[in-house]
Short mmCIF file of C-alpha atoms and ligand atoms in Angstrom, two decimals:
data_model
loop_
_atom_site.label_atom_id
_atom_site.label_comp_id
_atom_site.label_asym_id
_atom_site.label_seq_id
_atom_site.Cartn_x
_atom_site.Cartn_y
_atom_site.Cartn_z
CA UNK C 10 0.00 0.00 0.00
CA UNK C 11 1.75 2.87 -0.87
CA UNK C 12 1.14 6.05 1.40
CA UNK C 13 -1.77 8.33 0.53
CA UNK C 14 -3.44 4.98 0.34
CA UNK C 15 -2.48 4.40 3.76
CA UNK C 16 -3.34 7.75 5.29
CA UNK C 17 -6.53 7.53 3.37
CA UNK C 18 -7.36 4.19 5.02
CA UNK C 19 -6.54 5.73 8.55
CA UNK C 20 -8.54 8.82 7.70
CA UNK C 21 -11.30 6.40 7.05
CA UNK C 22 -10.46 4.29 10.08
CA UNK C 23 -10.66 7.54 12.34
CA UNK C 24 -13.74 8.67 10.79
CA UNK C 25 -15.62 5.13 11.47
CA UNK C 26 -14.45 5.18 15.08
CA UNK C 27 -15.80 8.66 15.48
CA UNK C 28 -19.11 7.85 13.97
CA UNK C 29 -19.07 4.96 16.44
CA UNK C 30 -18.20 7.67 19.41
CA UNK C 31 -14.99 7.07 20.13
CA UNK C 32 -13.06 9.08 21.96
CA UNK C 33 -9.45 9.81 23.21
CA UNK C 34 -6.17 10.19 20.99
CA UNK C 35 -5.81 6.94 20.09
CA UNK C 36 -8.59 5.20 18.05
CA UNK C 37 -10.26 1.89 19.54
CA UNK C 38 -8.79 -1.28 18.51
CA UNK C 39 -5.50 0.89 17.36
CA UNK C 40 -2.29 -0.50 18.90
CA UNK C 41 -0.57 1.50 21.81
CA UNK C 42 1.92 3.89 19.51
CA UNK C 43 5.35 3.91 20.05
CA UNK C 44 7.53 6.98 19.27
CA UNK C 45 11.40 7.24 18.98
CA UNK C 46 13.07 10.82 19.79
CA UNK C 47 16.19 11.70 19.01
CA UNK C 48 17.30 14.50 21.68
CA UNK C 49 20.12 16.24 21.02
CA UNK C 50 21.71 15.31 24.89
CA UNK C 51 21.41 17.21 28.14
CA UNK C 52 23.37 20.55 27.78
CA UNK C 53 21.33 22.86 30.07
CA UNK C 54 18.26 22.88 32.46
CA UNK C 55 15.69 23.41 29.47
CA UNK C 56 16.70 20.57 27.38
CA UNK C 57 16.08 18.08 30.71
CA UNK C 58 12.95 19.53 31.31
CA UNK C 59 11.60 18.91 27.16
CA UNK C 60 12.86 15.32 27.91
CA UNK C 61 11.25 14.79 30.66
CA UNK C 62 7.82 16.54 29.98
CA UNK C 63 7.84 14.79 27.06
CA UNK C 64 8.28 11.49 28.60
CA UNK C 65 5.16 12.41 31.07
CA UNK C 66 2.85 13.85 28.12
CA UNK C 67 3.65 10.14 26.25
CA UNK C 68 2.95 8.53 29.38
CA UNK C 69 -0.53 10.62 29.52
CA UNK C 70 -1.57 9.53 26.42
CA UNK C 71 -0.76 6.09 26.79
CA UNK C 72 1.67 6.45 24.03
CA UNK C 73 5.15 4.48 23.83
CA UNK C 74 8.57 7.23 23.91
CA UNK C 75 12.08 5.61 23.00
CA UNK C 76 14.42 8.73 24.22
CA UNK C 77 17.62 8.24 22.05
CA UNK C 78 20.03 10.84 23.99
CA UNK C 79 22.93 12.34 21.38
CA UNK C 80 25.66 13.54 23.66
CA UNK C 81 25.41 16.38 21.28
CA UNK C 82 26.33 14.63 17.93
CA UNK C 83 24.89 14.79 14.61
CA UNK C 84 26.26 11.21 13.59
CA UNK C 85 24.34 9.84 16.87
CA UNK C 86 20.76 11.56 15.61
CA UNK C 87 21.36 9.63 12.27
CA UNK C 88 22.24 6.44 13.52
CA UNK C 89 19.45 6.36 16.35
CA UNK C 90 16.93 8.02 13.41
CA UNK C 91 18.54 4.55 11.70
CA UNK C 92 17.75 2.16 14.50
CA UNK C 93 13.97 3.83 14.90
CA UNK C 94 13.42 3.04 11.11
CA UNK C 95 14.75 -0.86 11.62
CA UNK C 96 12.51 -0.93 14.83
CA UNK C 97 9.15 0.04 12.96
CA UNK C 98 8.35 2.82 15.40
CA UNK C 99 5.18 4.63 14.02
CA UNK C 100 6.62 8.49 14.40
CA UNK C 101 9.92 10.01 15.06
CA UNK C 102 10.29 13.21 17.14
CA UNK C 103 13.76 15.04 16.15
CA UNK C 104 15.37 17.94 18.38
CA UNK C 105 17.87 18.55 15.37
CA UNK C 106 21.64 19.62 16.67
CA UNK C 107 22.67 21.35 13.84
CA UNK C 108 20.23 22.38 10.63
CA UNK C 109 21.68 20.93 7.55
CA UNK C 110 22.65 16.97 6.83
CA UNK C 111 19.34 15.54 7.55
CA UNK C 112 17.89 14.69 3.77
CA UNK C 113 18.95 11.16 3.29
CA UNK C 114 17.94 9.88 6.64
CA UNK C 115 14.44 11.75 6.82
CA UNK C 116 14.32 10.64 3.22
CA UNK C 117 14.73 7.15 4.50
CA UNK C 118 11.80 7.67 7.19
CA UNK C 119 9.71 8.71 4.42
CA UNK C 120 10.35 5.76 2.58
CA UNK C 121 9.26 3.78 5.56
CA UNK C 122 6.25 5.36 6.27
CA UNK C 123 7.07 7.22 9.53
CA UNK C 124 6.45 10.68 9.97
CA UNK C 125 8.88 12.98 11.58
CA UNK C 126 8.29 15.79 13.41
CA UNK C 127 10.67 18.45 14.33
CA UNK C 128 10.86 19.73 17.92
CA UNK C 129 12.10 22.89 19.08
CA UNK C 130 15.07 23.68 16.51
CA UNK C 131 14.63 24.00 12.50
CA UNK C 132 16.24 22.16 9.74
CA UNK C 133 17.74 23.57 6.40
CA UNK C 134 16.45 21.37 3.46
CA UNK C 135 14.99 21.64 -0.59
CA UNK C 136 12.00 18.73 0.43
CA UNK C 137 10.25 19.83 3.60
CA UNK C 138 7.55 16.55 2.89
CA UNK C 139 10.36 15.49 4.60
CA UNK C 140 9.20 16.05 8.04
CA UNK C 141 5.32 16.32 8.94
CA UNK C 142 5.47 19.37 11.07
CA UNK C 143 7.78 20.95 13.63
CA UNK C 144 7.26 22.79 16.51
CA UNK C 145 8.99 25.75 17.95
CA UNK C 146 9.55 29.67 18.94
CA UNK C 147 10.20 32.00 16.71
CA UNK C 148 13.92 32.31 17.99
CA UNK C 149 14.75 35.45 15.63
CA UNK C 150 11.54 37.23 17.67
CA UNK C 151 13.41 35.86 21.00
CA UNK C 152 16.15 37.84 19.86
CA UNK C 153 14.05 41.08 19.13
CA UNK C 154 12.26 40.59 22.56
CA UNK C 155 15.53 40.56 24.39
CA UNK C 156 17.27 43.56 22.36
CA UNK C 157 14.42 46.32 22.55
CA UNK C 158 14.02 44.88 26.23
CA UNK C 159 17.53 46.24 26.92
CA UNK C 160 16.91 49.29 24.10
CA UNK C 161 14.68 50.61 26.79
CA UNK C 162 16.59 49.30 29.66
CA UNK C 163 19.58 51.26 28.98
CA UNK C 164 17.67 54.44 27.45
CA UNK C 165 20.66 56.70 25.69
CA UNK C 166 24.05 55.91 28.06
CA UNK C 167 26.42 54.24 25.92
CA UNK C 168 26.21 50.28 26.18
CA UNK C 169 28.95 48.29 25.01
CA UNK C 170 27.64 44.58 24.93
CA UNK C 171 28.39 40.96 25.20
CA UNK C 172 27.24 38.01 23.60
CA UNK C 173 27.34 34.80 24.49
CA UNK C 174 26.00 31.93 21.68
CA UNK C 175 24.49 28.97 21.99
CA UNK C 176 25.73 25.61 20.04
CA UNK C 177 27.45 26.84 16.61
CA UNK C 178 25.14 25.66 12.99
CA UNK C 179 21.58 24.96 14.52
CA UNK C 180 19.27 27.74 13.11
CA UNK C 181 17.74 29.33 16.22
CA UNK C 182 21.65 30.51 16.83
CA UNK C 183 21.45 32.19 13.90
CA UNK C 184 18.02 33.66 14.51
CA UNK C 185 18.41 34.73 17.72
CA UNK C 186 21.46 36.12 16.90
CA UNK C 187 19.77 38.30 13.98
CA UNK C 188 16.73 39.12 16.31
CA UNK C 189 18.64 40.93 18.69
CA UNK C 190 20.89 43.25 16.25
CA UNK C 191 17.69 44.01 14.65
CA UNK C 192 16.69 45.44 18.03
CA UNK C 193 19.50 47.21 18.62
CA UNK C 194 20.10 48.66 15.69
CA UNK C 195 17.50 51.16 16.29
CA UNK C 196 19.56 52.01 19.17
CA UNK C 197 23.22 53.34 17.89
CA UNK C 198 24.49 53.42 21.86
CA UNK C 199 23.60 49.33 22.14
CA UNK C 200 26.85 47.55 20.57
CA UNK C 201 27.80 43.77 20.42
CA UNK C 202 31.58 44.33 21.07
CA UNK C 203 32.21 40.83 21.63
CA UNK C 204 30.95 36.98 20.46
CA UNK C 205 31.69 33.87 21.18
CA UNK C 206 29.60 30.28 21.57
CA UNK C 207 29.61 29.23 24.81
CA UNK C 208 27.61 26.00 23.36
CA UNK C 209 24.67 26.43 25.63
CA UNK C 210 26.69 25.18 28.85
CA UNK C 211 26.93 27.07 32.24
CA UNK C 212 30.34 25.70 32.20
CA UNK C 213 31.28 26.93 29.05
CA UNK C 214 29.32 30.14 29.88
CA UNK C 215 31.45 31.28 32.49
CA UNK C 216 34.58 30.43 30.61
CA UNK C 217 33.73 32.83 28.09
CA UNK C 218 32.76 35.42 29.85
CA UNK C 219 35.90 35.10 32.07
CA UNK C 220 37.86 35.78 28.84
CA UNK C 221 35.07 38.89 27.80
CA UNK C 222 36.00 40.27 31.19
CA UNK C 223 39.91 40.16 30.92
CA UNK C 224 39.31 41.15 26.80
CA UNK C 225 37.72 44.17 27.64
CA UNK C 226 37.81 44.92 30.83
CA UNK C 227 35.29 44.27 33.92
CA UNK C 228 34.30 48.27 33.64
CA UNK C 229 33.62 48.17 30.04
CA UNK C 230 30.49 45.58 29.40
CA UNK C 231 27.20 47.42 30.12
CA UNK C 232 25.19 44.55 29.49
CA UNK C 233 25.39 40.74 28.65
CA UNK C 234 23.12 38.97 26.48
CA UNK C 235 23.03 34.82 26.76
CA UNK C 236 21.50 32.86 24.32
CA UNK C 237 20.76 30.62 26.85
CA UNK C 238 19.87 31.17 30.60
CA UNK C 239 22.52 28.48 31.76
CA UNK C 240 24.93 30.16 30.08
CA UNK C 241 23.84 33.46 31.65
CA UNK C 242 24.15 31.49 35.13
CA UNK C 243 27.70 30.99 34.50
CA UNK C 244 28.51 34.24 33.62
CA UNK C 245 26.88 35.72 36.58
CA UNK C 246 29.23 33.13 38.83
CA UNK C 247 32.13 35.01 36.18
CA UNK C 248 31.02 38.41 37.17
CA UNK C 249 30.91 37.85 40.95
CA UNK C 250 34.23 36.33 40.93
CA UNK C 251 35.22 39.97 38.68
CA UNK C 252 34.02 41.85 41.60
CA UNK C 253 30.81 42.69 40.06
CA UNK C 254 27.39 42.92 40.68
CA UNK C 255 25.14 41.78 38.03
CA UNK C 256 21.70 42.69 38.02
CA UNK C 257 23.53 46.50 38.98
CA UNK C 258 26.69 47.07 37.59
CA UNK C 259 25.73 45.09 34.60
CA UNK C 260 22.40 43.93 32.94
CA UNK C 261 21.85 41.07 31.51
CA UNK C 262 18.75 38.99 29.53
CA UNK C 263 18.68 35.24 28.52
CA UNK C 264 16.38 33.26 27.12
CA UNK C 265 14.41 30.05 28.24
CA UNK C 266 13.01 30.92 31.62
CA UNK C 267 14.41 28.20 33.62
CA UNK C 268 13.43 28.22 37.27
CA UNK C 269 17.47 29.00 38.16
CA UNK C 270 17.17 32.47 35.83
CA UNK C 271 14.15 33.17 38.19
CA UNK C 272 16.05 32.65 41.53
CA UNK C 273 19.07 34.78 39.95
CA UNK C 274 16.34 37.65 39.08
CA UNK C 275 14.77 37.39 42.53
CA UNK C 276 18.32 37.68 44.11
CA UNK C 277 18.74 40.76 42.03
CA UNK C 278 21.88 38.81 39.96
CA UNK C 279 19.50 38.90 36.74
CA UNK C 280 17.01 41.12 34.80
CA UNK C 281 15.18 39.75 32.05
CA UNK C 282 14.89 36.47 30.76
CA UNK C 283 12.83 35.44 27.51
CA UNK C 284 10.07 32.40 27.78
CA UNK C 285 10.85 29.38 25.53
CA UNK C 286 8.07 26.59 26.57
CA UNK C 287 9.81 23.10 27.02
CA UNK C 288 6.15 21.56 26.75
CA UNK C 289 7.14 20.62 22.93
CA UNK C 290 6.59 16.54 23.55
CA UNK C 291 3.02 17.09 24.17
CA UNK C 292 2.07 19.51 21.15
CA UNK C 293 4.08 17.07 18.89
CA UNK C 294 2.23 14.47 19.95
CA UNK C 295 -1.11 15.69 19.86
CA UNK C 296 -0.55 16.64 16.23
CA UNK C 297 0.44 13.17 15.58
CA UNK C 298 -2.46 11.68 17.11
CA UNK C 299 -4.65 14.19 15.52
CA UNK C 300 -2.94 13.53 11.82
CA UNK C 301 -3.23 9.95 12.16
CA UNK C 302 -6.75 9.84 13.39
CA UNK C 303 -8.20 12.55 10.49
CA UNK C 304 -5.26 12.16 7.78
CA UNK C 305 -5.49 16.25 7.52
CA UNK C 306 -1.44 17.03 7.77
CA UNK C 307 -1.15 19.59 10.77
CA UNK C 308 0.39 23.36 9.93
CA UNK C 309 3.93 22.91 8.73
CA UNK C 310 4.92 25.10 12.11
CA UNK C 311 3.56 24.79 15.69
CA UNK C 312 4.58 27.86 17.24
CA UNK C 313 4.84 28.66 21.04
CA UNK C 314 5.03 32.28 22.59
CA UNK C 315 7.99 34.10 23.05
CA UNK C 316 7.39 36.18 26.80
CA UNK C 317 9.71 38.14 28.52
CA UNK C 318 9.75 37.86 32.57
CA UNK C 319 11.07 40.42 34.72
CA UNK C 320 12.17 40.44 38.21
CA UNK C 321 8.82 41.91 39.15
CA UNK C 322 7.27 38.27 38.86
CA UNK C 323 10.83 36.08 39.47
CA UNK C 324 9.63 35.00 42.92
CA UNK C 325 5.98 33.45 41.89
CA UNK C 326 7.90 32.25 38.88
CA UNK C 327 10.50 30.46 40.62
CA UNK C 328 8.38 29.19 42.97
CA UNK C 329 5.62 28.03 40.60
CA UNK C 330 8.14 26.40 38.02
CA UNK C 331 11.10 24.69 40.35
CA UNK C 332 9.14 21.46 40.41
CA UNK C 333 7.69 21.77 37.41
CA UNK C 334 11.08 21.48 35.42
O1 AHR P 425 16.88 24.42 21.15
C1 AHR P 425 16.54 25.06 22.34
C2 AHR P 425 17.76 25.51 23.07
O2 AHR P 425 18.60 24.40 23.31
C3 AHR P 425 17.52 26.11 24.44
O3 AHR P 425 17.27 27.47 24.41
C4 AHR P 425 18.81 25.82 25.10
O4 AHR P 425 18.81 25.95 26.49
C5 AHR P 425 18.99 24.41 24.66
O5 AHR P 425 20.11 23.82 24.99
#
């Protein structure tokens, strides 16, 4: 059967169980799904918590969730993508590491019948009926939250800035990069003087800013902007060390929202940090469940909010999310 036949016959499927009341994501008499993800590892606080919602919103649904962790390595997505093909899986969930490479194995999903969907980062390709859907921020509008959050924090004092980068070639780098100088160009006293990745580590955070601060001097850098709040962790722990007070001496804004940003910003170490929901799991898998019950392919993008949090709300926030993550 090849595969519009297929999805037709599901369509039909789904539509008979509805007209025979069923309910639920998964249609009567339909085996218990099981879905492979390949997740890129476990670099910083955000990525555990998409793993492990995602784990619970499988478990709520009674669906089936092979986590395939890739110690941050492209060759590891492929070969577990690979082994979820051999095993017959029925979808495959993809946090992509990097944005290009992906054609032949997606191509050889396709071939086998299983959807993909993309969670949380983008892929570069010429045949997007390569995946089924993805779902994600707009990172560049992360970006342009975060730079006209510090446009107005700074008003017209000079503000010499510092950024730190999250893993180097996946596409939200990019875009968040280009967000935030879109921001700031409308402000000519907001300058990136420096760049560097800092691969979305706290570890690697501080390093980097450690060398910012001896580059340019712990008097010089108005404001620092992370790409990541882990990293932004670790260059607060760089600052204090400096013999500065971030939060005061030196702003700074993040992105993720992770409940350790929202202790930092209740502390007063922090200012701003930009929302990225780790719920992905459970939107992916609702749009699966919903494709293969009506055949109708979902929107090619599932987009969550981008919200900026202040330190007016850290507190609540912090106290609301630390077991939630
Ligand atoms: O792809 C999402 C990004 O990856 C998060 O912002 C970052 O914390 C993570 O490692």
């Amino acid at each position: 059967m090849n595969r519009r036949v297929k999805l037709a016959a599901a369509a039909a499927l789904g539509l008979m169980l509805a007209s025979c009341g069923e309910g639920g994501g998964k249609p009567a008499g339909e085996a218990a799904l099981t879905v492979g993800f390949s997740q890129i590892g476990s670099e910083s606080g955000w990525r555990t918590a998409e793993t492990r919602m995602a784990q619970k919103a499988a478990e709520a649904r009674g669906v089936t969730l092979k986590i395939d962790d890739a110690q941050q390595r492209q060759e590891n997505q492929i070969k577990a993508i690979r082994n979820f093909v051999a095993q017959g899986v029925d979808a495959i969930f993809l946090a992509p590491v990097v944005s290009t490479g992906w054609d032949d194995v997606l191509r050889e999903a396709k071939d086998a019948d299983i959807p993909v969907i993309l969670l949380d980062r983008q892929i570069q390709t010429r045949e997007p009926e390569l995946f089924l859907t993805s779902v994600s921020a707009d990172n560049a509008k992360e970006g342009a939250v975060a730079g006209d959050w510090l446009v107005g924090a700074v008003g017209t004092k000079a503000c010499p800035v510092v950024e730190l980068q999250g893993t180097v070639g996946s596409t939200l780098v990019a875009d968040r990069k280009r967000g935030f100088e879109q921001a700031i160009a409308k402000a000519p006293n907001v300058k990136i003087v420096r760049t560097q990745s800092g691969e979305f580590t706290r570890a690697k955070g501080k390093e980097v800013m450690e060398g910012f601060i001896k580059a340019v001097g712990p008097r010089n850098i108005c404001a620092v902007y992370a790409h990541n709040d882990d990293m932004m962790i670790g260059a607060i722990q760089a600052m204090k060390e400096a013999g500065l007070d971030p939060g005061q001496d030196v702003l700074t804004v993040s992105i993720d929202a992770v409940p350790d940003i929202f202790k930092a910003m209740a502390d007063g170490d922090a200012n701003a940090t930009v929302e990225l929901d780790p719920d992905m799991g459970a939107k992916a898998l609702d749009a699966l469940l919903a494709y293969r019950k009506t055949g109708q392919a979902p929107p090619k993008l599932i987009q969550t909010p981008s919200t900026l949090f202040l330190p007016d709300t850290a507190a609540a926030e912090y106290a609301r999310r630390k077991d939630l993550y």
